Each structure stands twice: as C-alpha cells, then as structure tokens.
Short mmCIF file of C-alpha atoms in Angstrom, two decimals:
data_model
loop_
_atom_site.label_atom_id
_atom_site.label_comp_id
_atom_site.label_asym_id
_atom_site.label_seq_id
_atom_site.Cartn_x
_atom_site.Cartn_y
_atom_site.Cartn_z
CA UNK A 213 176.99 80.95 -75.24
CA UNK A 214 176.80 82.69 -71.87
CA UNK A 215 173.21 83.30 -72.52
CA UNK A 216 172.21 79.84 -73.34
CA UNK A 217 174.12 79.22 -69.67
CA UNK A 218 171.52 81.39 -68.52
CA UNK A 219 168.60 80.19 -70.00
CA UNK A 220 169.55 76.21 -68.47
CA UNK A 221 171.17 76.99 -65.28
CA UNK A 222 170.58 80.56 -64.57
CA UNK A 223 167.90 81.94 -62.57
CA UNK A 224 166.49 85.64 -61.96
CA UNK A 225 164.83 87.17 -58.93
CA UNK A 226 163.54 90.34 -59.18
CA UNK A 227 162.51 91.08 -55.72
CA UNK A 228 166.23 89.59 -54.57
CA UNK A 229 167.95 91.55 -57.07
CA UNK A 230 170.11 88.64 -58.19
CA UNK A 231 171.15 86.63 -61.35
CA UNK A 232 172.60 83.62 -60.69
CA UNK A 233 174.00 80.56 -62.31
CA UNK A 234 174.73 77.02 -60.40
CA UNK A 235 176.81 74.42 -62.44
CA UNK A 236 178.64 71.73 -60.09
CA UNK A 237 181.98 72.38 -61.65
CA UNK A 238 184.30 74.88 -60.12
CA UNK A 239 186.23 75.35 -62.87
CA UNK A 240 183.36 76.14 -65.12
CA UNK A 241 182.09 78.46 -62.55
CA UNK A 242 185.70 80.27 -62.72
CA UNK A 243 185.43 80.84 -66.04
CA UNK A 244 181.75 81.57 -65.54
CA UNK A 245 183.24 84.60 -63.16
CA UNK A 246 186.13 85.67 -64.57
CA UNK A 247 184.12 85.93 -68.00
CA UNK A 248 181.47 88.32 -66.39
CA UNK A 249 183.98 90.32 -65.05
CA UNK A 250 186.36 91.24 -67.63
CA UNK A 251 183.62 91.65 -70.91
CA UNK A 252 180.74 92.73 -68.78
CA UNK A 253 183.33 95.33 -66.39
CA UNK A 254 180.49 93.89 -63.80
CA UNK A 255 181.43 92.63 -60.29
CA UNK A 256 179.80 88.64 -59.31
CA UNK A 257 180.85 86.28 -56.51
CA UNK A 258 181.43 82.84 -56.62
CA UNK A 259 180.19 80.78 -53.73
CA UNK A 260 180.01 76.93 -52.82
CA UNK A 261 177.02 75.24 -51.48
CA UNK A 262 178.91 72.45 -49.60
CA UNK A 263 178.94 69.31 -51.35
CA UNK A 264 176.64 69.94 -54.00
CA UNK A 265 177.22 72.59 -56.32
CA UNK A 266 178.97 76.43 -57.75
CA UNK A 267 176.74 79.45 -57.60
CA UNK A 268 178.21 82.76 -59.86
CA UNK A 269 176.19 85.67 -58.86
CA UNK A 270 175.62 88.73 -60.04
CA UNK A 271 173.65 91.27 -57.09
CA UNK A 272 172.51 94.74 -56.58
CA UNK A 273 169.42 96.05 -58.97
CA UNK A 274 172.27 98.49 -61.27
CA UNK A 275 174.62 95.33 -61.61
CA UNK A 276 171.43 93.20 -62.22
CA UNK A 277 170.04 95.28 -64.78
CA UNK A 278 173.55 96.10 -66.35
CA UNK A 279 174.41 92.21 -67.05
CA UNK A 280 170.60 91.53 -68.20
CA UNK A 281 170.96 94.47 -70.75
CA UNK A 282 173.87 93.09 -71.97
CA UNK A 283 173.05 89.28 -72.21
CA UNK A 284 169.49 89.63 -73.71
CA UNK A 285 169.76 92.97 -76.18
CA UNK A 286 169.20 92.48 -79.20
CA UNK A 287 169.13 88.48 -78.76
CA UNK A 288 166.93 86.94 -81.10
CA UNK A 289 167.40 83.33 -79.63
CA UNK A 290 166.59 82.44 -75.70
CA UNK A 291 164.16 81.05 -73.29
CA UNK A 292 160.89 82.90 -73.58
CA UNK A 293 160.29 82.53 -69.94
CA UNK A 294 164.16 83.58 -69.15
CA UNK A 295 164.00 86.61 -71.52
CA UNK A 296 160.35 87.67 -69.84
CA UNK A 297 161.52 88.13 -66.33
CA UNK A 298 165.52 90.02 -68.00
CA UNK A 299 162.88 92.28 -69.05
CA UNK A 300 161.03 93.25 -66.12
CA UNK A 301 164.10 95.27 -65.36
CA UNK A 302 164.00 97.49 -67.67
#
C-alpha cells in the first residue's frame, strides 16, 4: 500500500537526500508517519506547507536508502520511473 503512496504522491531526490510524500490530509499524513516509524524503525518529519498541503519526509542518504530498500525489494509491482530513481541508491 505504502508503496503505491509512493509511486502517486511520493517523490525522490537524490542530490537532496530526501523521500517525501505530500497528501493534503493531516490525518493521513499521521498515519503516513507513525507507519514509517514503527515498521521501518526509520525517523521522518511531518511538516505543513500553510494552507495547502502535509509533507512526511524521510532525510539523510542512510535513512533514504534504508526506507527505499525496504519499500521497493523484492516488489514486483510499481512505477517504473519511481522504482528507477529508489535504485540509484543502491
């Protein structure tokens, strides 16, 4: 589920060593969060962009690569263009 998240809403910058994920509901982005954080053991920070929308992120090129390892291994369904640049990490 989380991944499919990903592949819609999520977004990954290499040089900015970030994975993030906008949705404009806060509680969706709590869950998002609190998701991450207990099955992934990974640290992300929720942040509001005023009026407009929730952004979860995940930052720092370990925790990056940590949470992409985990979303996209051995995933045989996603985003072509979303699982190409999870796998310039590695």
């Amino acid at each position: 589920f989380l991944r499919g998240v990903m592949d819609g809403d999520g977004y990954i910058r290499k040089n900015h060593r970030e994975v993030s994920i906008v949705t404009a509901s806060e509680i969706f982005a709590k869950q998002i969060q609190d998701f991450i954080i207990m099955n992934y053991k990974i640290n992300c920070t929720l942040r509001l962009v005023p009026n407009r929308y929730f952004i979860v992120g995940v930052y720092g090129k370990s925790q990056v690569e940590m949470f992409l390892k985990e979303l996209y291994e051995n995933a045989d369904t996603y985003l072509e263009r979303k699982y190409r640049n999870a796998m310039l990490y590695r």
